Coordinates of C-alpha atoms in Angstrom, one line a residue:
X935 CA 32.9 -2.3 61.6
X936 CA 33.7 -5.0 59.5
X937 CA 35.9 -4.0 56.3
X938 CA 34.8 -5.6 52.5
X939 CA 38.1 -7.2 51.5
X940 CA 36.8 -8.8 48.5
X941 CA 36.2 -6.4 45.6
X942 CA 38.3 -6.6 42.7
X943 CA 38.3 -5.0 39.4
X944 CA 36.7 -6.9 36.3
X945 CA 40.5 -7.5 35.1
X946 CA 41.5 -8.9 38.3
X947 CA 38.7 -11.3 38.3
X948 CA 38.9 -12.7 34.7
X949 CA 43.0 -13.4 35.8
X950 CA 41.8 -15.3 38.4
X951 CA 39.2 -17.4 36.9
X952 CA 42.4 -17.7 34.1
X953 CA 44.5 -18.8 36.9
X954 CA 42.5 -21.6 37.6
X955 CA 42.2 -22.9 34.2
X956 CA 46.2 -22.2 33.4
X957 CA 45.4 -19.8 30.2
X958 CA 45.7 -16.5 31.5
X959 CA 48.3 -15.3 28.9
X960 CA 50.5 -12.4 29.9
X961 CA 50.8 -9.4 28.5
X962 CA 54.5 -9.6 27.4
X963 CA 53.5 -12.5 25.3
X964 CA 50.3 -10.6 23.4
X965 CA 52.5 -7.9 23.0
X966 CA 54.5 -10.7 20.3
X967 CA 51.3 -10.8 18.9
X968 CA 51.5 -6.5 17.7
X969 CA 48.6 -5.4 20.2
X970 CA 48.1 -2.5 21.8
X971 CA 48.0 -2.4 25.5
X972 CA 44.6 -1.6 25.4
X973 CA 43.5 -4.4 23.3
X974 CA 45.6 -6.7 26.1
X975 CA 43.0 -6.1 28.4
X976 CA 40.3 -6.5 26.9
X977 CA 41.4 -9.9 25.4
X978 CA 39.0 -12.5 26.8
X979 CA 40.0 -15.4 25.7
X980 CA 38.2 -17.6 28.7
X981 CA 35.1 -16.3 27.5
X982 CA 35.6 -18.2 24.3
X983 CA 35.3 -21.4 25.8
X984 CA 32.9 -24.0 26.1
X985 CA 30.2 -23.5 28.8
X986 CA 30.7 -27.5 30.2
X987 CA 34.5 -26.1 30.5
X988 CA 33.4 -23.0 32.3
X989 CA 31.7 -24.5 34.3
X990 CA 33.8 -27.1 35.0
X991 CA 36.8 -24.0 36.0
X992 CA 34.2 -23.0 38.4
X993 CA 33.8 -25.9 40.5
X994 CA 37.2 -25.1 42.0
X995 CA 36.2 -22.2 43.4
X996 CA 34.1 -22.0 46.6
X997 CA 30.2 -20.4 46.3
X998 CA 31.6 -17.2 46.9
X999 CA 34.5 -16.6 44.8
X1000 CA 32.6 -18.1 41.9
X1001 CA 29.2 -16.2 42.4
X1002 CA 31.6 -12.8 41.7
X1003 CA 32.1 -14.2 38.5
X1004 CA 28.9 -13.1 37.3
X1005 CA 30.1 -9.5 37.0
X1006 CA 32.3 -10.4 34.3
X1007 CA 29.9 -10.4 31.3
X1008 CA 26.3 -11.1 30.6
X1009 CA 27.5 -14.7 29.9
X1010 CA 28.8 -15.2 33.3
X1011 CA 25.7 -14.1 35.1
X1012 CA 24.5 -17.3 35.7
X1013 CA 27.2 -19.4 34.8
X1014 CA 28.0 -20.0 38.4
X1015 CA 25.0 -21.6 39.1
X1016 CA 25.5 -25.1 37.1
X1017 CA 28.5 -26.1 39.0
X1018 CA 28.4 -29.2 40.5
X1019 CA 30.1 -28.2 43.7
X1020 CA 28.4 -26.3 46.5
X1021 CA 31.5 -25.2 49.0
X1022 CA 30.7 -22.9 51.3
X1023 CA 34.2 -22.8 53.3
X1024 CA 34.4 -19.5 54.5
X1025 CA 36.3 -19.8 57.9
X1026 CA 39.6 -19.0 55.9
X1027 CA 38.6 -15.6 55.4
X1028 CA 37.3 -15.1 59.0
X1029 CA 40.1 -16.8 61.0
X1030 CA 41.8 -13.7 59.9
X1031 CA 39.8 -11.2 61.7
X1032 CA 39.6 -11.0 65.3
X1033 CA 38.4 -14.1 67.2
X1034 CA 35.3 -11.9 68.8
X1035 CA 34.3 -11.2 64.8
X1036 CA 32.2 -14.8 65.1
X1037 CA 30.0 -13.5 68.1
X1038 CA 28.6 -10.4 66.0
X1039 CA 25.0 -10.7 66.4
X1040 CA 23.8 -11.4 62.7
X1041 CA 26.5 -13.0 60.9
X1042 CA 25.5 -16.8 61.5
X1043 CA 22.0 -15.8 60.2
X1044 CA 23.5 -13.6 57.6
X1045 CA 25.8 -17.1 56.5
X1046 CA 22.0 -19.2 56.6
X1047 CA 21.0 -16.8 54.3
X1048 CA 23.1 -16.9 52.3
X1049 CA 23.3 -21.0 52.0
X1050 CA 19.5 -20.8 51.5
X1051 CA 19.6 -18.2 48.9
X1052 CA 22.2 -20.0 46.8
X1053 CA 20.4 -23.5 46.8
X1054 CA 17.3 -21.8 45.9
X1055 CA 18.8 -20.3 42.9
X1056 CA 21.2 -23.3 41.7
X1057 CA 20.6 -24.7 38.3
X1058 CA 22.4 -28.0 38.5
X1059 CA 20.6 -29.9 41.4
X1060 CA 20.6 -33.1 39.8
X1061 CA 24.2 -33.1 39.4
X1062 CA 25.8 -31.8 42.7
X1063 CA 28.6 -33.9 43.7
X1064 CA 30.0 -32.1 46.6
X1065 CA 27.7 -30.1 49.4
X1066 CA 30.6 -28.0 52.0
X1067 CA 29.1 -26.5 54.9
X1068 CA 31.9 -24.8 57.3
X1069 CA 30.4 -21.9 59.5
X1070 CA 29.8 -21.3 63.1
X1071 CA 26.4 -23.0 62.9
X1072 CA 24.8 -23.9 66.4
X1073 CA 21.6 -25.6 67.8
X1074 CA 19.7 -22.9 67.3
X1075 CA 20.5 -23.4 63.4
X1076 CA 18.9 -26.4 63.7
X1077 CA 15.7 -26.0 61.2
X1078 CA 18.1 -24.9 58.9
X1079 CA 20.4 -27.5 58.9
X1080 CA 17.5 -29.9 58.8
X1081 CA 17.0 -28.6 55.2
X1082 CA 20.3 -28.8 53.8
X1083 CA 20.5 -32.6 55.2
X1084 CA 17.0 -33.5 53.1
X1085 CA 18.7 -31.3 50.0
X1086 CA 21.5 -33.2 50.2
X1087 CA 19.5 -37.2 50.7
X1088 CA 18.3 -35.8 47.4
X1089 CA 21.1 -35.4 45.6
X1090 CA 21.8 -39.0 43.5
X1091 CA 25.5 -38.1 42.7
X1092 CA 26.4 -36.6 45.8
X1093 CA 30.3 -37.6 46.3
X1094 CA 31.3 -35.7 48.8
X1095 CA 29.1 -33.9 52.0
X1096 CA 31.2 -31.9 54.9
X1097 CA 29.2 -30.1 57.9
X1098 CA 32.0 -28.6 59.8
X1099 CA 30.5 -25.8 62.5
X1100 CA 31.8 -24.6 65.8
X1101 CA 35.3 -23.6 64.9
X1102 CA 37.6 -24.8 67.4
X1103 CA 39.4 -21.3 67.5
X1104 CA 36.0 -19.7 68.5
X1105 CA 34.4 -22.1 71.1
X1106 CA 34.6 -25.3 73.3
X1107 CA 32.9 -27.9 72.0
X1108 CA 30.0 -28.1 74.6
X1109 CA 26.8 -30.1 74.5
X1110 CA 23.9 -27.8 74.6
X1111 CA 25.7 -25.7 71.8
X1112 CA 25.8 -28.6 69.2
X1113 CA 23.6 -29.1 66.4
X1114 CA 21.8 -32.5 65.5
X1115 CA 22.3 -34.5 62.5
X1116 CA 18.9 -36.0 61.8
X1117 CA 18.3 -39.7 61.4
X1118 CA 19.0 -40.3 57.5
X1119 CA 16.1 -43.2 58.0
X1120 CA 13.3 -40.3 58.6
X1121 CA 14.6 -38.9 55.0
X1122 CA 13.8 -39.3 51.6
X1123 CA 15.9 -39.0 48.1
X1124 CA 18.4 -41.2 47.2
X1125 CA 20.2 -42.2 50.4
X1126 CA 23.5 -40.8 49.9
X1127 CA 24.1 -43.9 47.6
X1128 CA 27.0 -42.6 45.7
X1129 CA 29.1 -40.9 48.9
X1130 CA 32.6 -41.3 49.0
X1131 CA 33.6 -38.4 51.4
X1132 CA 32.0 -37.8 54.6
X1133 CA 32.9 -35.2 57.5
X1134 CA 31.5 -34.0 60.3
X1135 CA 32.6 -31.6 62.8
X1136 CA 31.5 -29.7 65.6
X1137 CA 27.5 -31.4 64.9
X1138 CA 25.9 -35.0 67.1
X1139 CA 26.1 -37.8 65.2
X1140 CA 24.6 -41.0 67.2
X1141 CA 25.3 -44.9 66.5
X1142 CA 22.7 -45.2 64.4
X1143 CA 23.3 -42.2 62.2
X1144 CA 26.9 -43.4 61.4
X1145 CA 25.5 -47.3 60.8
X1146 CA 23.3 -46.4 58.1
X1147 CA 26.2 -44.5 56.5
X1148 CA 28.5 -47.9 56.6
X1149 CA 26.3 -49.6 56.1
X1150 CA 24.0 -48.4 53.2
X1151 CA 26.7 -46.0 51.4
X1152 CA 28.9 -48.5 49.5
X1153 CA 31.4 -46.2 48.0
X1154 CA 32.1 -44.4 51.2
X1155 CA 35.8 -44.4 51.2
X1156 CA 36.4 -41.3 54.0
X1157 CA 34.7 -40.8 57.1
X1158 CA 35.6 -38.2 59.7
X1159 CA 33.7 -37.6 63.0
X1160 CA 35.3 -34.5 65.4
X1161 CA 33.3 -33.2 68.3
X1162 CA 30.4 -35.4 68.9
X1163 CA 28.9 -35.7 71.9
X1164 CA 25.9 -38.4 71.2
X1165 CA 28.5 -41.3 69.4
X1166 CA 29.0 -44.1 71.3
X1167 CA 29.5 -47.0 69.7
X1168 CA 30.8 -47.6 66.1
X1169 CA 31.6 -51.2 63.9
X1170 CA 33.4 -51.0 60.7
X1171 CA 33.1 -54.3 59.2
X1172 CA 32.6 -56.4 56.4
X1173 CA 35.0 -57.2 53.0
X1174 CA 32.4 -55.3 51.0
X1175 CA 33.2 -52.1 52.8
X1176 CA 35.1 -49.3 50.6
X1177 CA 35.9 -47.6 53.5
X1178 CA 39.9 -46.4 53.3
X1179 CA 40.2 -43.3 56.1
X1180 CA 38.4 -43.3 59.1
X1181 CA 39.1 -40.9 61.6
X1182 CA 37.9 -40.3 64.9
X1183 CA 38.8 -36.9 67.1
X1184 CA 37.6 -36.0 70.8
X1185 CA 34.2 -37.8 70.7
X1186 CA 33.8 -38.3 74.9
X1187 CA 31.1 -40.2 74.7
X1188 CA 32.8 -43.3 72.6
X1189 CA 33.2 -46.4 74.6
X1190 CA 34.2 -48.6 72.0
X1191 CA 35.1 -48.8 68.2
X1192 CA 35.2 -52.0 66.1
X1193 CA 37.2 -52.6 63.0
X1194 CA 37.5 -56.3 61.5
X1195 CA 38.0 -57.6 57.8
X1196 CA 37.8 -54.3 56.2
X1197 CA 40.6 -53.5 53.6
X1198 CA 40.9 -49.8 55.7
X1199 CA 44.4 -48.1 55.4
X1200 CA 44.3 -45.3 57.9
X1201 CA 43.2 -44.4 61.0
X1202 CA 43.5 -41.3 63.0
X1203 CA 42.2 -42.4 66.6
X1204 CA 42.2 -38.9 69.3
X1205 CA 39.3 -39.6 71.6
X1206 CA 38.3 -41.5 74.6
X1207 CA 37.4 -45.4 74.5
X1208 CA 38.6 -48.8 72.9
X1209 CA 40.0 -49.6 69.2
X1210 CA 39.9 -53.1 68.6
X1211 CA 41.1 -54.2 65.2
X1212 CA 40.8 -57.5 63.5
X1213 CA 42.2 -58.4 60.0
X1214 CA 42.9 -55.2 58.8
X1215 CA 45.5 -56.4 56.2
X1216 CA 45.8 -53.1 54.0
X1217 CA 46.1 -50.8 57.2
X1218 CA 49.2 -49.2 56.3
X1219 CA 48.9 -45.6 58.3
X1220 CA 48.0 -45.1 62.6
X1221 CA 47.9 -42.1 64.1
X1222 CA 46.8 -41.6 68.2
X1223 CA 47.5 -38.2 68.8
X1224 CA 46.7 -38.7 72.7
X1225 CA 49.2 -38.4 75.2
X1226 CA 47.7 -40.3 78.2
X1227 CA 48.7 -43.9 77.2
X1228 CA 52.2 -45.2 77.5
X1229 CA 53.1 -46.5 74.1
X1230 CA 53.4 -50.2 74.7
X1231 CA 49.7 -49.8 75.2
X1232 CA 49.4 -48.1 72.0
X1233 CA 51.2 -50.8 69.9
X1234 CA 49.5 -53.8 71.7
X1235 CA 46.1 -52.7 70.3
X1236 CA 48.4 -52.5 66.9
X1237 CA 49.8 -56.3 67.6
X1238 CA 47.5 -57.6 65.1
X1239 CA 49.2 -55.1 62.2
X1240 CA 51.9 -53.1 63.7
X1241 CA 54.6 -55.5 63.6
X1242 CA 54.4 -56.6 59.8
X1243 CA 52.4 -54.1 57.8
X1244 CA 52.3 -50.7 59.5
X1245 CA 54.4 -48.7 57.5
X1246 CA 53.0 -45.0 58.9
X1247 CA 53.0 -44.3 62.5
X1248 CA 52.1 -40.9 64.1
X1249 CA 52.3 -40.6 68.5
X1250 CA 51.7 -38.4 70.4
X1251 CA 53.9 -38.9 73.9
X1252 CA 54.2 -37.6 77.2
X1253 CA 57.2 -35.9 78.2
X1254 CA 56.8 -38.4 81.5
X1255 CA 56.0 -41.1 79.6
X1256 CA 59.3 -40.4 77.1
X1257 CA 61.4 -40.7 80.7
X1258 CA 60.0 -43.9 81.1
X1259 CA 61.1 -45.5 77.6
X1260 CA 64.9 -44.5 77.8
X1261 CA 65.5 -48.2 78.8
X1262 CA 62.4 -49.5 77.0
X1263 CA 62.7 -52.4 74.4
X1264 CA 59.5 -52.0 71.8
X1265 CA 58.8 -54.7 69.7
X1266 CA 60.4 -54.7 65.5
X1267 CA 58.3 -52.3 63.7
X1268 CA 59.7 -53.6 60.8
X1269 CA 57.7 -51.8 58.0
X1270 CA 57.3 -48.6 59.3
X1271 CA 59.2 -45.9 57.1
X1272 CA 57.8 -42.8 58.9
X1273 CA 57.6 -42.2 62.4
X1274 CA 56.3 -38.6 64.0
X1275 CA 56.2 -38.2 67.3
X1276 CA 54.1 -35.1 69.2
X1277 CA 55.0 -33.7 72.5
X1278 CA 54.6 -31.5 74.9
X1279 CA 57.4 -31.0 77.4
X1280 CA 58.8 -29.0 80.3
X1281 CA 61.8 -26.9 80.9
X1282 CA 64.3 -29.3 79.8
X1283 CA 63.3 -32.8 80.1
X1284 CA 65.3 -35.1 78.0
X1285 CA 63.5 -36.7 74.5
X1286 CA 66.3 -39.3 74.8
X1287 CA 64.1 -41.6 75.8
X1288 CA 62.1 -41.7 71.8
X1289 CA 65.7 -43.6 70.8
X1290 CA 63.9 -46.8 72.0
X1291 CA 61.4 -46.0 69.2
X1292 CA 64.4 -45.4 66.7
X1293 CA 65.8 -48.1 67.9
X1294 CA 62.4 -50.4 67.1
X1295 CA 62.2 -49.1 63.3
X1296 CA 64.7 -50.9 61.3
X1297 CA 63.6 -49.6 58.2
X1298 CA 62.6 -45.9 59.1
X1299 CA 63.4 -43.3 56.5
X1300 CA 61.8 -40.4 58.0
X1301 CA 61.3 -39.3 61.1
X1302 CA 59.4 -36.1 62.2
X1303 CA 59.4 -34.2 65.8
X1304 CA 56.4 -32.2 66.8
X1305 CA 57.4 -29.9 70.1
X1306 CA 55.7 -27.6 72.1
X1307 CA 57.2 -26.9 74.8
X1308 CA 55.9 -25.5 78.0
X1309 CA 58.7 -22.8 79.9
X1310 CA 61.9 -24.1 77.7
X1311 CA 65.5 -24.3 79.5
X1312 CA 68.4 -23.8 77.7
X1313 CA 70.7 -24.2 80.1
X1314 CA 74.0 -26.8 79.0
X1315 CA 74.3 -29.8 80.4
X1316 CA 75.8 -33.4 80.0
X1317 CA 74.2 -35.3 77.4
X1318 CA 72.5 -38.5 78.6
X1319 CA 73.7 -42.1 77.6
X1320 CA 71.1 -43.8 75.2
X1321 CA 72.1 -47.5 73.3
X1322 CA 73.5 -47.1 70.1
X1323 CA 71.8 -48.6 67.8
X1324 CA 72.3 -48.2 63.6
X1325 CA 69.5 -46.3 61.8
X1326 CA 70.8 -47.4 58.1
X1327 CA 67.9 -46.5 56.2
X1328 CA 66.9 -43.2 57.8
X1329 CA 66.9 -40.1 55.3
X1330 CA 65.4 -37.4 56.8
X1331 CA 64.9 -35.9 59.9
X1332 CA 62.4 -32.8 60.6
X1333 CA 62.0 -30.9 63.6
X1334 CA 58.9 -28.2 64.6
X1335 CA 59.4 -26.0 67.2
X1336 CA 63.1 -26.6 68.3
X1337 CA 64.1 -24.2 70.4
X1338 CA 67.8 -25.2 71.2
X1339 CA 67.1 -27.3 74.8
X1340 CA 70.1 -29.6 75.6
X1341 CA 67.5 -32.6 75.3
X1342 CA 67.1 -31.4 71.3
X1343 CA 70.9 -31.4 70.8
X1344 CA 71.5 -34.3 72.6
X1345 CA 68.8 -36.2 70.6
X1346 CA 69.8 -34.9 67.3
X1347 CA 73.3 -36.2 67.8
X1348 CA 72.6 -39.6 68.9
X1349 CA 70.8 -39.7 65.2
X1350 CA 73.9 -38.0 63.6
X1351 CA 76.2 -40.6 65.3
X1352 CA 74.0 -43.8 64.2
X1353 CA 72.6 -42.7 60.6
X1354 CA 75.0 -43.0 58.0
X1355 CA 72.4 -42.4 55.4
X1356 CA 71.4 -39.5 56.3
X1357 CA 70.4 -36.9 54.1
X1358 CA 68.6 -34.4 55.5
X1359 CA 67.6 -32.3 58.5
X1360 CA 64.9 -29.3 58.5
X1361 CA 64.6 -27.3 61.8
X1362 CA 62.1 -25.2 62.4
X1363 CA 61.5 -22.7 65.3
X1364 CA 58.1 -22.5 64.8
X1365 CA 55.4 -25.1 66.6
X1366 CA 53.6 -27.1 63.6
X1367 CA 50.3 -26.4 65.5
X1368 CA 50.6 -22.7 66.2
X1369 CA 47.6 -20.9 64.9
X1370 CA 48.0 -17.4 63.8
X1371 CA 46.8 -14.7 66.5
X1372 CA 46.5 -11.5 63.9
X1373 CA 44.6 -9.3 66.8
X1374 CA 47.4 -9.7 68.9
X1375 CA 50.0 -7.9 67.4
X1376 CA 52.5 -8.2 70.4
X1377 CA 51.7 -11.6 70.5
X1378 CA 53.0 -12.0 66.9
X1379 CA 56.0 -10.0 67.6
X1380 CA 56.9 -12.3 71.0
X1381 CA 56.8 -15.3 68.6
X1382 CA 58.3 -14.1 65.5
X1383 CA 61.3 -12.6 68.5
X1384 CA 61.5 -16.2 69.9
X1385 CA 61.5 -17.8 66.7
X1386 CA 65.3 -15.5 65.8
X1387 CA 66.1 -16.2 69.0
X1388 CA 65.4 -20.1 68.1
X1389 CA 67.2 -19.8 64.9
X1390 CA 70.2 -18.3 66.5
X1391 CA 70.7 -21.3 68.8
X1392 CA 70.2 -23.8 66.1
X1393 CA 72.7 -22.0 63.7
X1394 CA 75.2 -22.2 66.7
X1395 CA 74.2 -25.8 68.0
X1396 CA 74.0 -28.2 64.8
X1397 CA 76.1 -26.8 62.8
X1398 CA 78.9 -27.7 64.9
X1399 CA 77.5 -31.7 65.2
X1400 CA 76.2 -32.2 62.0
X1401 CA 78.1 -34.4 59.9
X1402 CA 79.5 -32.6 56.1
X1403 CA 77.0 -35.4 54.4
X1404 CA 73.6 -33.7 55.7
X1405 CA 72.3 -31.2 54.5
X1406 CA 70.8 -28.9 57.4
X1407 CA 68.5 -26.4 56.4
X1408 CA 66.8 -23.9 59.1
X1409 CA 64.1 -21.9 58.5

């Protein structure tokens, strides 16, 4: 049985529609104004405005919370059917029920229904700028999804379109599973000629699909592609392009990606084949969260930006690998200013290996530590000789998911002996990439246990090494 957590009283729902528009007045202040309580609440002072600036509150909200509007009043009965925004991001609200909830026979098709049901009755279809699909959607959605593909080639000032199905929490990401994106060539409407935004995830996109996007959407500034199984092949290029984010995640099937005089800034590259880059001078921001390349390979397929312009870079590294580099000279990252490095590793292997990568960044001022660590050991040891090497610019230091390791303490000092500017440090026991388990409740009590247990070592560890200058904050 499946609980309704979303009713709310009138009063409730006319402070949150305030809320977004920052004039919900409270009651202490009305009171100034000689009124009784009762008047207070019946005080509708949103109702008073404008419809365009109504409207315009209620393309903040997602389908759902705006559609309760229309309980408010007579006046707000249809008023949330001219916004220009069609998001339909519900996973928030079901990523906190248990992770069976998705399998309930019903719900997907209940979802469709709904989707249809509000584009049937919208108002505003000349003017829909954004389209948000997020859902467990599969293949056998697939008629469906062909009609909200030829709604949205309709749309003329279409900004921003996301399909994201398949949640990653619910499913792998397997083949037979996955819907189709249809060919935008077989459409007709206006092209997606005024895109700036596109993502999708968990739905096949082929070579062709993603070409005519490039290639025919001129103000396309964002694309992301997670979880396709039919991409291939993919060339960004061209000065003409508006393209700024591109961002590729577990696509198997890629063999090869091409990116040459573009003025692109970021790139988030997690999936299998070759990035080759070619004057790229505004890329500013890398991130490969893989862990199966050694680093040097990383940076060469950087050589033609990494070493003068990169001023963003995000690794992820093998606890083997980071062995490997405790000798390792990189090449002068001279730009870079933040630095994260993800990783995975084992009882206590040492990180002292990432001072090579300090030791490359001149000019860092951040640097961030992702850890997950698989069976932890906390038991003391010497600390490990790394070459000492001045971090002058670096300001901050954050660490996720310390759990007090010798190789953590012994890392964290060689910073505190070689940054003199060095502001601040923020440990945190928890992983960055833990996602909540709510039908587990022992599970949540193990990790919120670890986590004091975490916090305990840290209090007794750093505070000890940490020079008076920084300020240490744990969490």
């Amino acid at each position: 049985m499946v609980v309704n957590r979303f009713n709310c009283s009138t009063l409730t729902m006319r402070k949150r529609v305030a809320s977004r528009s920052g004039l919900f007045v409270p009651r202490k202040c009305l009171k100034r104004n000689r009124m009784s309580s009762r008047e207070e609440e019946e005080k509708d002072r949103i109702s008073e405005l404008p419809d365009d600036i109504l409207v315009h509150i209620l393309s903040y909200m997602n389908c759902k919370e705006a559609a309760r509007t229309s309980a408010l009043s007579s006046r707000w009965k249809e008023m949330w059917m001219h916004t220009p925004t069609l998001d339909f991001d519900v996973m928030g609200d079901y990523m906190k029920l248990p992770s069976d909830f998705a399998l309930i026979p019903g719900e997907a098709t209940k979802y469709v229904d709904c989707v249809n049901r509000v584009l049937k009755l919208h108002k505003a279809k000349e003017s829909i700028t954004e389209f948000k699909v997020r859902f467990d959607i599969r293949k056998c959605h697939q008629g469906y999804i062909d009609g909200w593909v030829k709604f949205a080639c309709s749309q003329q000032r279409l900004e921003k379109l996301d399909f994201s199905f398949l949640d990653a929490r619910y499913y792998l990401h397997n083949e037979p599973e996955t819907s189709v994106f249809p060919n935008p060539l077989t459409l007709s409407g206006g092209g997606f000629r005024s895109l700036k935004e596109l993502c999708f995830k968990s739905i096949n996109v082929n070579d062709d699909v993603l070409a005519y996007f490039v290639g025919n959407c001129q103000l396309l500034e964002r694309l992301v592609v997670h979880y396709s199984h039919h991409l291939e092949h993919l060339q960004v290029t061209g000065p003409n392009l508006k393209l700024k984010h591109l961002e590729l995640v577990w696509c198997d099937r890629l063999e090869l990606v091409r990116v040459s005089d573009t003025n692109i800034v970021s790139i988030v590259f997690e999936t299998c084949g070759d990035l080759q880059l070619h004057n790229v001078p505004s890329l500013v921001r890398v991130n490969f969260p893989r862990m199966t390349e050694p680093v040097e390979s990383v940076l060469s397929r950087l050589s033609c930006c990494a070493f003068s312009q990169l001023e963003m870079l995000h690794l992820a590294v093998s606890h083997r690998l980071i062995q490997k580099m405790e000798m390792q000279e990189f090449p002068q990252l001279t730009k870079v200013k933040e630095l994260l490095i993800y990783t995975e590793p084992q009882e206590d292997f040492s990180l002292i290996g990432l001072t090579s990568l300090l030791r490359a960044s001149p000019n860092l001022q951040t640097f961030v530590l992702e850890l997950s660590w698989f069976k932890p050991d906390r038991t003391r040891r010497e600390w490990k000789e790394a070459l000492e090497s001045p971090l002058e610019h670096l300001k901050e230091v954050l660490v996720y998911g310390y759990h007090g390791c010798a190789s953590e303490v012994e890392l964290l000092a060689y910073i505190f002996r070689n940054s003199t500017a060095l502001e601040k440090l923020t440990i945190d026991p928890q992983e960055k990439r833990d996602m909540p388990v709510p039908e587990y409740p022992h599970k949540m009590e193990e990790l919120q246990a670890a986590k004091r247990v975490a916090k305990h070592y840290a209090e007794t560890q750093l505070t000890e090494i940490a020079p008076e200058h920084v300020n240490l904050f744990i969490l």
